[in-house]
PDB file of C-alpha atoms in Angstrom:
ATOM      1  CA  UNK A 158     -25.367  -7.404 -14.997  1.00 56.00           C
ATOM      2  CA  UNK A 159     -25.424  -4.390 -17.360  1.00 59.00           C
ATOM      3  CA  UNK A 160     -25.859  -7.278 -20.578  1.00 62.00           C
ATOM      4  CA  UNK A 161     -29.064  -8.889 -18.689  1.00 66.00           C
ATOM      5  CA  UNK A 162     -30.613  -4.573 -18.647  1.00 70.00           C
ATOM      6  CA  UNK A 163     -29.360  -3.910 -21.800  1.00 73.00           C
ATOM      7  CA  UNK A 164     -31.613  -7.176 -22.869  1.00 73.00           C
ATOM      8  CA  UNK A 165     -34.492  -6.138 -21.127  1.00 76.00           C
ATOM      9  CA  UNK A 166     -34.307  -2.623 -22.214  1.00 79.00           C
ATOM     10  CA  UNK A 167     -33.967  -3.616 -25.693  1.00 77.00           C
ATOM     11  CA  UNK A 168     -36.805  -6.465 -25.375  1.00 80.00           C
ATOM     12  CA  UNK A 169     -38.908  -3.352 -24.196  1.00 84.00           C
ATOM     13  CA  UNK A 170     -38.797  -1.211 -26.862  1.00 84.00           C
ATOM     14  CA  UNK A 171     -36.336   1.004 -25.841  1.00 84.00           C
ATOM     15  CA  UNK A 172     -33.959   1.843 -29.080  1.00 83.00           C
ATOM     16  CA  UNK A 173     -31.471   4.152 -27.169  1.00 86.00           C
ATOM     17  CA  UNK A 174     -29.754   2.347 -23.917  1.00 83.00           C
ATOM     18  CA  UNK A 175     -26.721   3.960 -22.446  1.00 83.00           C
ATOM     19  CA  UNK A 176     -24.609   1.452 -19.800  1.00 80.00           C
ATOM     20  CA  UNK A 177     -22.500   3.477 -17.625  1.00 76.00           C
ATOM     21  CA  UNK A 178     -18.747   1.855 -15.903  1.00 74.00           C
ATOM     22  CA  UNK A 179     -17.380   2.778 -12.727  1.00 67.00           C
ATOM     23  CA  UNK A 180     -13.968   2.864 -14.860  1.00 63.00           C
ATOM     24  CA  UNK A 181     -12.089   0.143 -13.279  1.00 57.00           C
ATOM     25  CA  UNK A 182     -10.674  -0.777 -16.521  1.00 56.00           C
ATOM     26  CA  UNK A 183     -11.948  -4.761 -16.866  1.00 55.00           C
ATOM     27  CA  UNK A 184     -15.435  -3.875 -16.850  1.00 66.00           C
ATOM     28  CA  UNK A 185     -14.911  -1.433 -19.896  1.00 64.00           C
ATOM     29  CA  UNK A 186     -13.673  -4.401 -21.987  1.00 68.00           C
ATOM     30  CA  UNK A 187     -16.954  -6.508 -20.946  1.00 75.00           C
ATOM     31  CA  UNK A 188     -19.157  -3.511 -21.925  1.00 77.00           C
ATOM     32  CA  UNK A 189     -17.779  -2.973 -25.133  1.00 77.00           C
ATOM     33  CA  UNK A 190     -18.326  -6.582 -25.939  1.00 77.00           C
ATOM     34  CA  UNK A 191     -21.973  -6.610 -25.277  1.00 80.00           C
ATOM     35  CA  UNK A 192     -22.543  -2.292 -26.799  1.00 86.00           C
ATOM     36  CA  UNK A 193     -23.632  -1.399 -30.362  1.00 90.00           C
ATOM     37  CA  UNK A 194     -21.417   2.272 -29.847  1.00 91.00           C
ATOM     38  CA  UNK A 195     -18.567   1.462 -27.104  1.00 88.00           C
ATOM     39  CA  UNK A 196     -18.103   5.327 -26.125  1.00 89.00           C
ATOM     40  CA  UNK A 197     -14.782   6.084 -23.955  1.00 87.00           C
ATOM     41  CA  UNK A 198     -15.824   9.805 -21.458  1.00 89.00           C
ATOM     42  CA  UNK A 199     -12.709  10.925 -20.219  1.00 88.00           C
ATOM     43  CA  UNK A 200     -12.225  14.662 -18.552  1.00 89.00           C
ATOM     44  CA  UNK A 201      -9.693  16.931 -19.993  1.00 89.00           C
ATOM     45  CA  UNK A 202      -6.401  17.325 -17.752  1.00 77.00           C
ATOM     46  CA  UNK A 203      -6.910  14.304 -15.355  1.00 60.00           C
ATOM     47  CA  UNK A 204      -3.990  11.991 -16.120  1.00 57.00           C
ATOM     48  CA  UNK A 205      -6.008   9.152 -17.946  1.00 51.00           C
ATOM     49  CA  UNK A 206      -5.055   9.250 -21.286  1.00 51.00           C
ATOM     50  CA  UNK A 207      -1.686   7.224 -20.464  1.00 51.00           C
ATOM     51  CA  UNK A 208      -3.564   5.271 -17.913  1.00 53.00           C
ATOM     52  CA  UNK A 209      -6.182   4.419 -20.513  1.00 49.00           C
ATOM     53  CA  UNK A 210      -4.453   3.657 -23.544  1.00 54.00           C
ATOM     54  CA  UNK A 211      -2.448   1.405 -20.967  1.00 46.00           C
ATOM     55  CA  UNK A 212      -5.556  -0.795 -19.823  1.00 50.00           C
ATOM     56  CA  UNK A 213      -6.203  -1.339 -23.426  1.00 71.00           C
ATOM     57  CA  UNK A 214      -9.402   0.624 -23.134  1.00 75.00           C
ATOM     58  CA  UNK A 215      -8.936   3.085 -25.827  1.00 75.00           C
ATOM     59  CA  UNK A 216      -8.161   0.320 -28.233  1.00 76.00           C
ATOM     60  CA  UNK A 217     -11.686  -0.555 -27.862  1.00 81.00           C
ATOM     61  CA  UNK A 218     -13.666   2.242 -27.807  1.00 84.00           C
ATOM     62  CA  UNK A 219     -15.771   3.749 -31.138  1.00 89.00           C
ATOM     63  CA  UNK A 220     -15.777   6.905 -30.054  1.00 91.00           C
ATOM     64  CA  UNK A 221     -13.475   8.914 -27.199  1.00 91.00           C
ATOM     65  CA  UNK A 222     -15.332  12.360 -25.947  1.00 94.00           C
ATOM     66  CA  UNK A 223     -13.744  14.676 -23.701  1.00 94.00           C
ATOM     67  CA  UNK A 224     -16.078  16.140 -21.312  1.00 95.00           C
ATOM     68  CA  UNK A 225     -15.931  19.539 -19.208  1.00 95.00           C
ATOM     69  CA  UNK A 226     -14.662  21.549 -22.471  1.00 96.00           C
ATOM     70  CA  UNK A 227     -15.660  25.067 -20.682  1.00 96.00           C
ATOM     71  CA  UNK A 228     -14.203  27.829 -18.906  1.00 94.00           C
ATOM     72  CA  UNK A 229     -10.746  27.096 -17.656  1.00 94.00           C
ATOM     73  CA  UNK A 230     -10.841  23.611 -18.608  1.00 95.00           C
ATOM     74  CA  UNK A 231     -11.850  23.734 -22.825  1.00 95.00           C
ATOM     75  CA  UNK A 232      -8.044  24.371 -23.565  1.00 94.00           C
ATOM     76  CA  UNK A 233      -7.022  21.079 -21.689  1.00 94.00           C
ATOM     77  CA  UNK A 234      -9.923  19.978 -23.214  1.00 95.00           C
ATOM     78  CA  UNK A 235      -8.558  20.894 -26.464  1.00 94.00           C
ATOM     79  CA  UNK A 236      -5.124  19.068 -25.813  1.00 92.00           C
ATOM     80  CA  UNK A 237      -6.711  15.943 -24.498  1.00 91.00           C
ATOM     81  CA  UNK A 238      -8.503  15.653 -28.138  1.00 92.00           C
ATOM     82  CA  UNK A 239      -5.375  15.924 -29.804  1.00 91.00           C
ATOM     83  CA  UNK A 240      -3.635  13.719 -27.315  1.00 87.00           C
ATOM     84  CA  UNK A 241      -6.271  11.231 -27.990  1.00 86.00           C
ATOM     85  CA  UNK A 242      -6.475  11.897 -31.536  1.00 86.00           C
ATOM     86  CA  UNK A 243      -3.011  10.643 -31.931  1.00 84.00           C
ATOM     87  CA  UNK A 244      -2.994   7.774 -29.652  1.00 80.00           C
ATOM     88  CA  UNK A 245      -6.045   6.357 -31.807  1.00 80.00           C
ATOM     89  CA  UNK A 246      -4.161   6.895 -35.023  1.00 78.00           C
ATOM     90  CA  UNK A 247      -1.283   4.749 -33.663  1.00 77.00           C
ATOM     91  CA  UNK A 248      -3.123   2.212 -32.095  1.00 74.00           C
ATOM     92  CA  UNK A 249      -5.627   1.518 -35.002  1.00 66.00           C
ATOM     93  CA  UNK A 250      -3.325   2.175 -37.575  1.00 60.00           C
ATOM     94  CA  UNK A 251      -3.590  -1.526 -39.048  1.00 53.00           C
ATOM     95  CA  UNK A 252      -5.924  -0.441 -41.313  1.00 52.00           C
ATOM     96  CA  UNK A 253      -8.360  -3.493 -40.524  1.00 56.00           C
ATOM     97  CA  UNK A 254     -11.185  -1.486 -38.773  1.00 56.00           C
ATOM     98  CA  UNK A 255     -14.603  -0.803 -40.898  1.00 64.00           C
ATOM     99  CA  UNK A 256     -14.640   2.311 -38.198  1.00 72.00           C
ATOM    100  CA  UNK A 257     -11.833   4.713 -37.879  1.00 76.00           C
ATOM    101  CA  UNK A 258     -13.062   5.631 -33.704  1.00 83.00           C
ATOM    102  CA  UNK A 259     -12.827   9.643 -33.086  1.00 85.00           C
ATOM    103  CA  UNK A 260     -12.088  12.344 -30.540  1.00 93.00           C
ATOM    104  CA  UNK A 261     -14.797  15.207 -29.857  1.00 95.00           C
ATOM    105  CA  UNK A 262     -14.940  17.285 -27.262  1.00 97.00           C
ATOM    106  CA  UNK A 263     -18.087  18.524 -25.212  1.00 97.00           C
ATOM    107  CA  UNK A 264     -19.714  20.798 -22.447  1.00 97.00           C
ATOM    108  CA  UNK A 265     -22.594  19.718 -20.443  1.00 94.00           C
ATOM    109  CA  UNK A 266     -22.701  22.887 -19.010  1.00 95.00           C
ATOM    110  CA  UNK A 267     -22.742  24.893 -22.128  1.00 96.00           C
ATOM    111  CA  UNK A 268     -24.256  21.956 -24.496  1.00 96.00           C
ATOM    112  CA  UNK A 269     -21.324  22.893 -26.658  1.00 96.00           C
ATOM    113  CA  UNK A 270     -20.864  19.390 -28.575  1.00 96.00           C
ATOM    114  CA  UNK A 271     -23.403  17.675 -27.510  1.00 96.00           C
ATOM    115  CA  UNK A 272     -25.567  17.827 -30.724  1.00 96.00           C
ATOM    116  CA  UNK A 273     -22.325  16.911 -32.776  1.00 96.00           C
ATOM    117  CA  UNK A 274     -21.803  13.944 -30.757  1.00 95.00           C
ATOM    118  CA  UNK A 275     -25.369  12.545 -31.430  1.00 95.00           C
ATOM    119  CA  UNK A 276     -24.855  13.606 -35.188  1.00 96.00           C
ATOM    120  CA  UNK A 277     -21.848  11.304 -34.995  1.00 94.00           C
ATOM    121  CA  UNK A 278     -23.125   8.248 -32.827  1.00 94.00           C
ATOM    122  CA  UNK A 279     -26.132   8.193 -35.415  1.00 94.00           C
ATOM    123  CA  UNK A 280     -23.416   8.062 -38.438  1.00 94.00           C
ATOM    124  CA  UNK A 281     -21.567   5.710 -36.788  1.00 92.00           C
ATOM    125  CA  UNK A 282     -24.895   3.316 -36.423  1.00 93.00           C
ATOM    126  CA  UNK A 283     -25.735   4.219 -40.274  1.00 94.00           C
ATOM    127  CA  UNK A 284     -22.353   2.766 -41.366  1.00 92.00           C
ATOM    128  CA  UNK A 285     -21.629   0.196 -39.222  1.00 92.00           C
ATOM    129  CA  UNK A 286     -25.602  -0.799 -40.765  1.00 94.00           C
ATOM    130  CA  UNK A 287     -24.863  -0.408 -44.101  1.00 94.00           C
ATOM    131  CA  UNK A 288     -21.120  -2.318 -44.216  1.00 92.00           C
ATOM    132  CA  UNK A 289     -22.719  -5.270 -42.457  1.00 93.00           C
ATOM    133  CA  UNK A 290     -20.991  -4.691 -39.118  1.00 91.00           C
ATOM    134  CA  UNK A 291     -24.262  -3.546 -37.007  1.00 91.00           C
ATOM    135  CA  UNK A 292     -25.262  -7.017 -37.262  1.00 93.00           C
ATOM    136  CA  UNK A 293     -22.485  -8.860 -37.085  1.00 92.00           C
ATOM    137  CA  UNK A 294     -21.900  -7.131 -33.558  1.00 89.00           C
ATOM    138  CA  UNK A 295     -25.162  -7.739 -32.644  1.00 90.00           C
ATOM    139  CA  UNK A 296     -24.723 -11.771 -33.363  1.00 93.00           C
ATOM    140  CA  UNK A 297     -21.179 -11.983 -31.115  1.00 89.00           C
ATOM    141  CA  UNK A 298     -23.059  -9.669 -28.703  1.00 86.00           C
ATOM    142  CA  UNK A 299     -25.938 -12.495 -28.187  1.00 88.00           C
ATOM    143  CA  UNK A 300     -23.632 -15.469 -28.213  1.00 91.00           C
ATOM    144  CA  UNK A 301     -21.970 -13.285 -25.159  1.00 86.00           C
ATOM    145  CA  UNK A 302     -24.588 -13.052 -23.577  1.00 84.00           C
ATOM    146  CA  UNK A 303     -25.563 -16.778 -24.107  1.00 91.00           C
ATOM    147  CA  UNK A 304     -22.308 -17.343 -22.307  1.00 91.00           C
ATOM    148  CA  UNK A 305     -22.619 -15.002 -19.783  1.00 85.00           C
ATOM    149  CA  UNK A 306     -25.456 -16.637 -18.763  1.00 88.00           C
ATOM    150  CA  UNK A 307     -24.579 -20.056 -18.655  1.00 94.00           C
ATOM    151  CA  UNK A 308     -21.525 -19.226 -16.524  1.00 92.00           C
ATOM    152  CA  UNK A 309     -24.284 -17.356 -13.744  1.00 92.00           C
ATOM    153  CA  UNK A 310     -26.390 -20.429 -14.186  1.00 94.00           C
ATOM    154  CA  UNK A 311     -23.592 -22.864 -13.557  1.00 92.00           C
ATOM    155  CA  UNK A 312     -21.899 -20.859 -10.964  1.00 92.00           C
ATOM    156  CA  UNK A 313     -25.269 -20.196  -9.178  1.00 94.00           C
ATOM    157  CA  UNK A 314     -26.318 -24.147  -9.229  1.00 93.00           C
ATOM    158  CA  UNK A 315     -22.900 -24.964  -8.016  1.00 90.00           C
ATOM    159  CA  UNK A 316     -23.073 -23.183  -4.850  1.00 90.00           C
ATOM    160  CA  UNK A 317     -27.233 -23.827  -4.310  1.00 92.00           C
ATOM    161  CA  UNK A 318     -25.927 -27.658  -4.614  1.00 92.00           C
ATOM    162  CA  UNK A 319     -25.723 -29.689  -0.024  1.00 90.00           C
ATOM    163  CA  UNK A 320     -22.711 -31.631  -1.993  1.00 84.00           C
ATOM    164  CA  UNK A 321     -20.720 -28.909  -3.335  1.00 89.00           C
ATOM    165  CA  UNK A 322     -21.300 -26.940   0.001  1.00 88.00           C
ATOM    166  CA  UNK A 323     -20.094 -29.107   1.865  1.00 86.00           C
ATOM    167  CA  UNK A 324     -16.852 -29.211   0.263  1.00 89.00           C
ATOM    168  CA  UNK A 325     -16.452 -25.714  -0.828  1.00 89.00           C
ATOM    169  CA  UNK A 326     -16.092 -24.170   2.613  1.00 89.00           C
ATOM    170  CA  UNK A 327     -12.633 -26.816   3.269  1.00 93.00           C
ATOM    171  CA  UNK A 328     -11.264 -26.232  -0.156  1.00 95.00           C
ATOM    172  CA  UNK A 329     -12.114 -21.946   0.405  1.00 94.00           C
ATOM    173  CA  UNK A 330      -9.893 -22.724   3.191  1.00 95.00           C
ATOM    174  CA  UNK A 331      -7.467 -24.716   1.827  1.00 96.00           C
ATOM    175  CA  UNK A 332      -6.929 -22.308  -1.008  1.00 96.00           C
ATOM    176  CA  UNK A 333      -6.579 -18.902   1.413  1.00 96.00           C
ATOM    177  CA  UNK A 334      -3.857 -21.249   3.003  1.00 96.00           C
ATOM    178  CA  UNK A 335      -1.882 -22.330   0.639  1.00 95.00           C
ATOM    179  CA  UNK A 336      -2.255 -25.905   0.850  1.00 96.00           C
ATOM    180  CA  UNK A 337      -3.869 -26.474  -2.364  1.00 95.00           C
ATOM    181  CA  UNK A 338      -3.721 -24.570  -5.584  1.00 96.00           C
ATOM    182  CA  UNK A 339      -6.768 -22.953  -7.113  1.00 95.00           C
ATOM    183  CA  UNK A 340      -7.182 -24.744  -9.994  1.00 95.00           C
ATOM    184  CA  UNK A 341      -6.983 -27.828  -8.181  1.00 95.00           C
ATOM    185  CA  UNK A 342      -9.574 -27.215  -5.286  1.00 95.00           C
ATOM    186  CA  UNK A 343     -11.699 -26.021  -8.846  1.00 93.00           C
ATOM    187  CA  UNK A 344     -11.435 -29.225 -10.044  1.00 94.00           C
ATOM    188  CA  UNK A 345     -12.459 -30.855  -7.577  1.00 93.00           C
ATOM    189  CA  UNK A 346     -15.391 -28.386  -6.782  1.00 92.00           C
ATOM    190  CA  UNK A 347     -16.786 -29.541 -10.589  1.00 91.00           C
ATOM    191  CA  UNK A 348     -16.064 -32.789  -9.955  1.00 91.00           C
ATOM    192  CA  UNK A 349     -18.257 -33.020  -6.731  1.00 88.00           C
ATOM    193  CA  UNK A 350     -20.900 -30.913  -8.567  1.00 90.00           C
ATOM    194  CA  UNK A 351     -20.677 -33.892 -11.883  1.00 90.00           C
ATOM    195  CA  UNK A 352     -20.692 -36.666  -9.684  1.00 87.00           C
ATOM    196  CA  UNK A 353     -24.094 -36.039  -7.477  1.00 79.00           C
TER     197      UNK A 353
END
């Protein structure tokens, strides 16, 4: 999982580790829970800034860039930052955030941007440091991760387990059928696992 390498990247001495989505909206939500700098890349002109702000994604993110500002793309670009820009100032209007999140724009063809955004993503780290935040992140990000890992552990000694097996595969069944509810068969499944 991306908060098991973000562990071990940390644990080796790596201050800089970037965890890239494949953008299917849940996933986003789980890596800005575990990221010190939850950074939203959308491309200008592409349809996703509705999509986005639907899946709740943009209420998350620190920092939204818009990528591919160059050649016949920078004015879309341009409009997707103020698009963005607006949605942000609606949606974190509450006033309750130590961060007020951004919109830049940026060209990795032209490095246009690029320098700014690291300027920013370092002020960002500064602040968040100095208001108390940083850490405070950092402590819900390993009691996540504590989680997260118990859940693998359970899940993975709940299936490795002759007793469970054997009733897993009937109650799979039974649940793809309709005779018994998820939950239920769930229940049960824990219940067989408790009672070995």
């Amino acid at each position: 999982s991306s908060g098991i390498n973000a562990e071990y990247g940390e644990a080796g001495g790596y201050d800089v580790i970037l965890v890239e989505t494949v953008g299917a909206g849940q996933s986003e939500t789980a890596v800005a829970n575990m990221t010190d700098l939850f950074t939203l890349l959308i491309p200008p002109g592409s349809g996703d800034e509705l999509q986005g702000i639907k899946k709740g994604i943009v209420e998350v993110a620190d920092m939204v860039i818009v990528t591919k500002a160059d050649g016949n793309l920078k004015t879309a670009a341009r409009l997707a930052k103020t698009e963005y820009s607006r949605a942000l100032r609606l949606l974190r209007s509450h006033g309750g955030d130590s961060w007020t999140p951004f919109v830049m724009t940026v060209s990795a063809l032209t490095g246009e941007g690029l320098g700014d955004v690291w300027d920013e993503m370092c002020i960002y780290k500064k602040e968040m440091i100095e208001k108390g935040m940083f850490s405070k992140r950092r402590e819900g990000q390993r009691l996540t991760w504590m989680w997260n890992h118990l859940q693998d552990d359970l899940l993975d000694a709940l299936k490795e387990d002759p007793s469970v097996r054997r009733k897993m595969k009937s109650l799979e069944r039974d649940v793809m059928s309709g005779v018994i509810m998820p939950g239920a068969a769930a229940k049960l499944i824990l219940t067989a696992f408790l009672d070995r």
